[in-house]
Every structure is written in structure tokens, then in C-alpha cells.
Amino acid sequence: MTSLNDLPLRDNLRGLTPYGAPQLHVPVALNVNENTHGIPAAVADDIAAALAVAIRTVNRYPDREFTELRDSLARYLGHGLTRNNIWAANGSNEVLQQVLQAFGGPGRSVLGFAPTYSMYSLLASGTGTRWIAGGRDADFELSPATAVEWVDRVAPDLVFLCSPNNPTGTPLSLETIEAVYNATDGIVVVDEAYAEFGPDGSPSAMSLLPGRERLLVSRTMSKAFAFAGARVGYLAADPAVTDALRLVRLPYHLSALTQAAAVAALAHSPEMLAMVDDIRGQRDRLVSELARLGYTPLRSSSNFVLFGGVEDPRATFEALLALGILVRDIGISGHLRVTAGTEAETTAFLEALEGLGRQ
Ligand code: PMP
């Protein structure tokens, strides 16, 4: 049988492992920061009705400019944004890939601050962009001074800032984002995939967009909108940025069905986001209960919690899995990450962990 090593693979892909969060069928899946609440039945009915209409014209290519969807997203985001500021693709992973296709590539580099979202380095490899992993401060925070020191040291073409950061859950201050923007002539992406889970009134990098044409703020419908399976991510930026992305996107990259489903869901934003409060409550419960059990959870503005004080993360991961509970071992020594589930799922996780005793 042929193996990967027998193929004339690009040199920079040799030895890499693909994104591989386990997809196991378990009763309690708390490993990929999904929204474990289903979408409300009435909204699902409306989305199904929109899909039933859209399917009748799939003999034609979809609106290449996904105009209605961009209008809906601009309305949802506010901040004075219009459709000209908005771009979307099949998940924010694809948005970020397109950003690297347009602004990265061979001879260019992208700086991120580890530990951070594991796809950044893979998207960099896929687009031939050099990935540079900068460091963080204590408790995985990122101060303006530390971030700027890294930008000055490595002079990247792009900087990826993740706020709140995956896998740590920690938010970034607007001061750090502004300082990074001022320190570089390159593109600065703020990945706000989990923005809706922050405390009420949390500042968004969207508020920094006016006058900053190299600032891109990406979001996703996968998390707060419980739309992970539909694959809809988006970004807000200067209209010139969306023109750059038009150069690299595949024609008709957003299917008519995706567009119809997303527009219908966005028309019900308040209902779609109703479970965000509940999830924030379960997240806060995880933080306080994990501390009570003797672990050291990090502060979190997202729908997951990274906790330290785990003597043998692999053993705890396996012991929980044996009980039907899937969490994430992201390879940070002494730590595991868990997604806030429904109340029942969160209870199942906490009781199982307590039952195992500190490992
Ligand atoms: N950014 C971050 C920080 C994420 O954690 C994820 C998904 N886990 C994504 C982007 C990509 O999400 P999607 O492609 O589903 O929009």
C-alpha cells in the first residue's frame, strides 16, 4: 500500500498531522466547544421552510456575492457596518484560509501567541505561510508589551489574535489589539469566534474598525448560534479587504442552501442566542466547581474552561471517556479543556470528575 511518504507531497507538509479532534459517539461530548443546545424548534421550522424554497432553484448557481447574507450579518453586528464591510465563507476556518491566501503565502509569515487555536498553524502550512508561535504572559494572558515585543522581534506579515483565546478561554484587551495594530504594517486578524459568550458589555474589536483598514475581525455562527454543522463564518473589515478576498475565493463558494439557512437563522437572532445566557451560567459553574474540587480553572469569556492541576491529563481523559464523557486533552501539561454543556451534561462531567478523585 502506498503511504503518504511515497507521494510527491509539498516539502512543508511532510510530517504534519491533520486536524483531528476525535469524533466519537458518546453520551456527553464536551470536546470541540460546540453549542450542545439544539436550535429552537420554531426557528428550525423556519429554516427548513427557507431551505425548501432554495432547493427549487439549485439548478442555478447561488448569488456569488451572497448579498442578502451580508446584509443580515451587518444588521446583526451593528457597529455601523454595511454589507460592504462583510465577508463570509464555509466556517471561519475558510475565512481565515482565504485571508492567508490573499495576504500570506510563500515568503510571508503569520504570528500567533501559543497556546492558541490549533488550526492557525495548519492553515499557515496549507497556504505556504511561515507560522511563528509567540509566547504569552503568566496565566496565558497577553499584555500589550509582550505582544508588541514579539511583533517587533519577528516583523510578521500577519498577526492572528484570538479573543477569547482557544484553548485558554482568556479574552484580550482592546489595548493589546490596538498596540499590535500600531506596531505592524501588516494585517491584524482578531478571531472572535466566542465573542457572544463574554460578559455583557464586553468590548469587541469591531469597535476599533473605523480608520484601521488592516484590521479584520472574524466571527462564526458555529458557537453562539449553534450552527456548527451548517458551516458559516464571517468577518468584518474595510471594503478593500473584501475585494482582496474576492481574488482568492472559489466562485460560488457559499451554496444557496447555506445562504438560505443562515439568512433564516439570523432573522431569529434573539431566539438563536437565547441559550447563550444558560451556557454562560454553566461555564461559570464549571469555573467555581472545578476550583472547589481543587483544580485551577482559568478565567473564561468563552463557552469552555481550561483547567490546571490535572496530574495525568491522559489518564483523566481516558477515565472520563470510559464513563461516556469526552473532553479535550490539548497537550498543555497538567491541563484539560471542557466545553460548557447543558445543565445535565455539565452535571454529568462534574460528578464524574469528582468521582474519579484528583488524578
Ligand atoms: N476560531 C476559533 C478560535 C475556533 O475555536 C474555531 C472552531 N473551534 C474556529 C475559529 C473555526 O470555527 P468554524 O470554522 O466552525 O467557524
XYZ file of C-alpha atoms and ligand atoms in Angstrom:
375
model
C 0.000 0.000 0.000
C 1.193 3.495 -0.790
C 1.932 5.719 2.194
C 1.999 9.490 2.368
C 5.795 9.384 2.298
C 5.735 7.719 -1.137
C 3.885 10.664 -2.687
C 5.491 13.819 -4.075
C 3.946 15.893 -1.274
C 4.967 19.535 -0.838
C 8.039 19.659 1.435
C 6.385 21.882 4.044
C 3.526 19.387 4.508
C 5.820 16.403 5.215
C 5.456 15.054 8.731
C 2.373 17.129 9.590
C -0.713 15.648 11.234
C -4.166 16.817 10.141
C -6.676 18.489 12.463
C -8.010 15.552 14.407
C -10.251 16.254 17.365
C -11.786 12.812 17.984
C -15.341 12.454 16.616
C -16.643 9.774 18.945
C -20.249 8.908 19.642
C -20.543 9.396 23.374
C -23.461 10.465 25.574
C -21.698 13.661 26.740
C -19.487 15.318 24.064
C -17.771 18.364 25.570
C -14.609 18.383 23.457
C -14.945 20.789 20.493
C -16.694 23.788 22.052
C -19.927 23.193 20.214
C -23.191 24.636 21.440
C -24.737 21.491 22.883
C -28.223 23.050 22.919
C -30.258 22.339 19.828
C -31.746 25.258 17.912
C -35.311 26.167 18.971
C -37.963 24.082 17.157
C -39.848 27.104 15.768
C -36.639 28.524 14.281
C -35.722 25.127 12.856
C -39.122 25.051 11.121
C -38.486 28.466 9.582
C -35.025 27.435 8.389
C -36.489 24.245 6.890
C -39.104 26.350 5.053
C -36.361 28.612 3.648
C -34.386 25.559 2.523
C -37.486 24.130 0.827
C -37.730 27.316 -1.244
C -33.998 27.471 -2.008
C -33.839 23.862 -3.192
C -36.196 24.704 -6.077
C -33.587 26.875 -7.754
C -30.410 24.885 -7.156
C -30.176 24.225 -10.879
C -28.741 27.767 -10.935
C -25.524 28.879 -9.252
C -26.115 30.774 -5.999
C -25.664 34.532 -5.546
C -21.874 34.725 -5.784
C -21.946 37.886 -3.684
C -24.255 36.400 -1.001
C -25.747 39.888 -0.735
C -28.722 39.058 1.474
C -26.496 37.173 3.885
C -24.027 40.079 4.072
C -26.941 42.432 4.803
C -28.206 40.106 7.551
C -24.753 39.798 9.116
C -24.181 43.584 9.015
C -27.539 44.107 10.728
C -26.703 41.533 13.391
C -23.259 43.033 14.102
C -24.293 46.704 14.262
C -21.259 48.992 14.784
C -22.404 50.996 11.736
C -21.264 48.183 9.422
C -22.836 47.654 5.985
C -22.726 44.774 3.536
C -19.562 46.303 2.027
C -17.699 45.554 5.249
C -18.789 41.932 5.449
C -17.315 38.714 4.076
C -18.458 35.149 4.752
C -17.405 31.594 3.962
C -17.941 27.975 4.985
C -16.908 28.404 8.610
C -14.433 30.914 9.950
C -11.734 28.345 9.176
C -12.353 29.035 5.496
C -12.448 32.795 6.112
C -9.023 32.559 7.798
C -7.697 30.377 4.990
C -8.788 32.969 2.436
C -7.104 35.704 4.480
C -3.845 33.737 4.356
C -4.285 33.042 0.634
C -4.650 36.766 -0.011
C -2.141 38.231 2.435
C 0.188 35.337 3.350
C 1.858 32.725 1.170
C 5.455 31.724 0.366
C 7.991 34.182 1.760
C 5.463 35.618 4.216
C 4.818 34.867 7.877
C 1.966 34.888 10.376
C 2.489 35.413 14.107
C 0.187 33.935 16.730
C 0.515 33.568 20.503
C 0.700 29.965 21.730
C -1.138 28.140 23.059
C -3.804 29.200 20.593
C -6.266 27.719 18.100
C -4.553 24.712 16.530
C -5.872 25.394 13.028
C -3.812 28.595 12.641
C -0.546 26.721 12.084
C -2.255 24.167 9.803
C -3.853 26.918 7.692
C -0.429 28.546 7.512
C 1.147 25.292 6.238
C -1.627 24.782 3.714
C -1.052 28.227 2.240
C 2.758 28.081 2.412
C 2.866 30.820 5.040
C 5.514 30.568 7.793
C 3.887 30.126 11.225
C 5.589 31.852 14.143
C 4.435 30.909 17.654
C 4.948 33.808 20.038
C 4.652 33.407 23.801
C 2.270 34.711 26.452
C 2.464 36.082 29.984
C 1.566 34.253 33.214
C -1.851 32.533 33.191
C -1.796 32.682 29.355
C -2.663 36.402 29.359
C -1.232 38.663 26.631
C -0.221 42.202 27.609
C 0.334 44.960 25.039
C 4.064 44.984 25.902
C 4.551 41.232 25.373
C 2.572 41.225 22.127
C 4.438 44.239 20.724
C 7.799 42.774 21.730
C 7.014 39.718 19.577
C 5.796 41.828 16.642
C 8.963 43.950 16.793
C 11.171 40.876 17.054
C 9.747 38.857 14.131
C 8.181 41.534 11.856
C 5.334 39.273 10.657
C 3.183 39.955 7.588
C 0.072 38.950 9.533
C -0.816 38.656 13.217
C -3.602 36.349 14.432
C -5.080 37.379 17.778
C -7.691 35.072 19.258
C -10.124 36.724 21.694
C -11.317 34.979 23.757
C -8.407 32.656 23.079
C -8.910 28.978 22.356
C -7.864 26.813 24.258
C -7.380 29.088 27.273
C -10.718 30.984 27.220
C -8.971 34.228 28.157
C -10.115 37.464 26.462
C -7.730 40.082 25.060
C -7.914 43.750 25.957
C -8.570 46.304 23.223
C -5.288 47.908 24.352
C -3.347 44.816 23.240
C -5.143 44.779 19.886
C -4.507 48.491 19.290
C -0.861 48.165 20.335
C -0.321 45.268 17.909
C -2.031 47.197 15.108
C 0.191 50.227 15.720
C 3.330 48.074 15.848
C 2.896 46.477 12.407
C 2.213 47.458 8.808
C 0.737 44.017 8.258
C -2.719 42.510 8.534
C -4.109 42.031 12.047
C -6.869 39.448 12.435
C -8.877 39.269 15.649
C -10.651 35.911 15.809
C -13.790 36.495 17.904
C -15.319 33.042 17.389
C -16.552 33.023 21.008
C -17.351 36.742 21.383
C -21.018 36.267 22.324
C -20.073 34.351 25.487
C -18.234 37.311 27.054
C -19.751 39.270 29.944
C -22.470 41.749 28.908
C -20.911 44.895 27.509
C -17.564 43.206 26.681
C -15.703 45.331 24.170
C -15.395 43.900 20.658
C -12.558 44.611 18.233
C -15.392 45.617 15.856
C -15.353 48.961 17.690
C -11.759 49.508 16.517
C -12.515 49.040 12.802
C -13.115 52.681 11.742
C -9.893 54.107 10.312
C -7.994 50.804 10.589
C -8.039 49.276 7.113
C -5.633 46.452 8.036
C -7.794 45.202 10.927
C -10.026 42.162 10.268
C -12.455 40.779 12.873
C -13.709 37.256 12.262
C -16.718 35.561 13.852
C -18.638 32.347 13.387
C -22.207 31.058 13.600
C -20.823 27.707 14.836
C -20.809 28.543 18.528
C -23.353 31.027 19.924
C -25.767 30.370 17.026
C -25.494 26.568 17.391
C -24.829 26.342 13.641
C -21.579 24.324 13.552
C -22.962 21.780 11.094
C -24.134 24.444 8.651
C -20.601 25.917 8.268
C -20.988 29.695 8.293
C -18.171 32.019 9.371
C -17.680 35.672 8.542
C -15.567 38.739 9.041
C -15.935 42.499 9.205
C -13.285 44.776 7.733
C -12.657 47.652 5.366
C -14.366 47.053 1.977
C -10.911 46.863 0.336
C -10.243 43.699 2.369
C -13.338 42.012 0.976
C -12.099 42.921 -2.520
C -8.829 41.138 -1.720
C -10.740 38.043 -0.588
C -12.729 38.023 -3.837
C -9.427 37.330 -5.609
C -8.898 34.017 -3.823
C -12.353 32.613 -3.048
C -13.747 29.898 -5.258
C -16.651 31.138 -7.347
C -19.998 30.429 -5.654
C -18.227 29.183 -2.503
C -21.348 29.642 -0.350
C -24.073 27.290 -1.518
C -27.646 28.527 -1.998
C -28.682 26.217 0.855
C -26.064 27.615 3.221
C -27.071 31.179 2.380
C -30.788 30.463 2.833
C -30.253 28.681 6.160
C -28.003 31.416 7.539
C -30.315 34.259 6.493
C -33.296 32.476 8.085
C -31.331 31.841 11.300
C -30.130 35.458 11.519
C -33.732 36.662 11.208
C -34.231 34.904 14.557
C -31.047 36.096 16.274
C -32.641 36.754 19.692
C -34.146 33.232 19.863
C -30.985 31.656 18.443
C -28.913 33.403 21.115
C -31.328 32.640 23.964
C -29.200 29.758 25.186
C -26.048 31.874 25.427
C -27.061 33.045 28.927
C -27.620 29.486 30.052
C -24.240 28.426 28.621
C -22.507 31.324 30.391
C -24.134 30.138 33.608
C -22.823 26.579 33.080
C -19.367 27.984 32.233
C -19.319 29.978 35.494
C -20.476 26.888 37.343
C -17.584 24.895 35.808
C -15.090 27.540 36.970
C -16.366 27.599 40.544
C -16.906 23.848 40.866
C -13.528 22.961 39.350
C -11.891 25.302 41.869
C -13.889 23.669 44.678
C -12.601 20.258 43.533
C -9.033 21.559 43.863
C -8.286 22.251 40.199
C -7.093 25.591 38.840
C -9.520 26.821 36.149
C -8.508 29.849 34.086
C -10.827 32.822 33.786
C -13.010 32.285 30.713
C -15.052 34.548 28.438
C -15.969 31.677 26.162
C -18.110 28.541 26.290
C -15.289 26.363 27.615
C -12.867 26.240 30.512
C -9.201 25.239 30.602
C -8.244 23.867 33.985
C -4.883 23.028 35.505
C -3.922 20.844 38.423
C -4.554 17.607 36.498
C -1.741 15.268 37.435
C -2.091 12.958 34.422
C -4.332 14.567 31.751
C -4.268 11.488 29.520
C -5.395 9.206 32.356
C -8.189 11.581 33.395
C -9.267 11.970 29.747
C -9.448 8.174 29.369
C -11.237 7.663 32.692
C -13.889 10.245 31.733
C -14.233 8.702 28.266
C -14.874 5.306 29.855
C -17.836 6.998 31.587
C -19.125 8.363 28.266
C -17.785 11.891 28.734
C -15.490 13.362 26.098
C -13.286 16.331 26.993
C -10.150 17.663 25.272
C -6.516 16.979 26.067
C -4.858 19.769 24.103
C -1.346 18.788 25.122
C -0.758 21.504 27.732
C 0.894 19.724 30.636
C -1.325 19.391 33.695
C -4.382 20.769 31.882
C -7.622 19.637 30.239
C -10.289 21.665 28.438
C -14.025 21.153 28.827
C -16.938 22.749 26.980
C -19.883 24.093 28.968
C -22.795 21.811 28.099
C -26.425 21.789 29.064
C -27.043 21.737 32.802
C -27.376 17.939 32.743
C -24.185 17.442 30.694
C -22.219 19.797 32.914
C -23.505 17.982 35.998
C -22.524 14.619 34.480
C -18.988 15.900 33.846
C -18.539 17.441 37.311
C -19.911 14.398 39.111
C -17.745 12.042 37.070
C -14.644 14.130 37.744
C -15.396 14.310 41.444
C -15.970 10.555 41.477
C -12.538 9.946 39.953
C -10.856 11.944 42.708
C -7.920 14.238 41.928
C -5.675 12.407 39.441
N -11.638 30.136 15.596
C -11.588 29.538 16.794
C -10.862 30.214 17.899
C -12.193 28.292 16.986
O -12.117 27.688 18.167
C -12.864 27.680 15.892
C -13.557 26.338 15.992
N -13.271 25.549 17.018
C -12.876 28.354 14.677
C -12.262 29.575 14.559
C -13.496 27.760 13.455
O -14.824 27.602 13.559
P -15.770 27.435 12.273
O -14.898 27.070 11.119
O -16.715 26.367 12.677
O -16.397 28.772 12.093
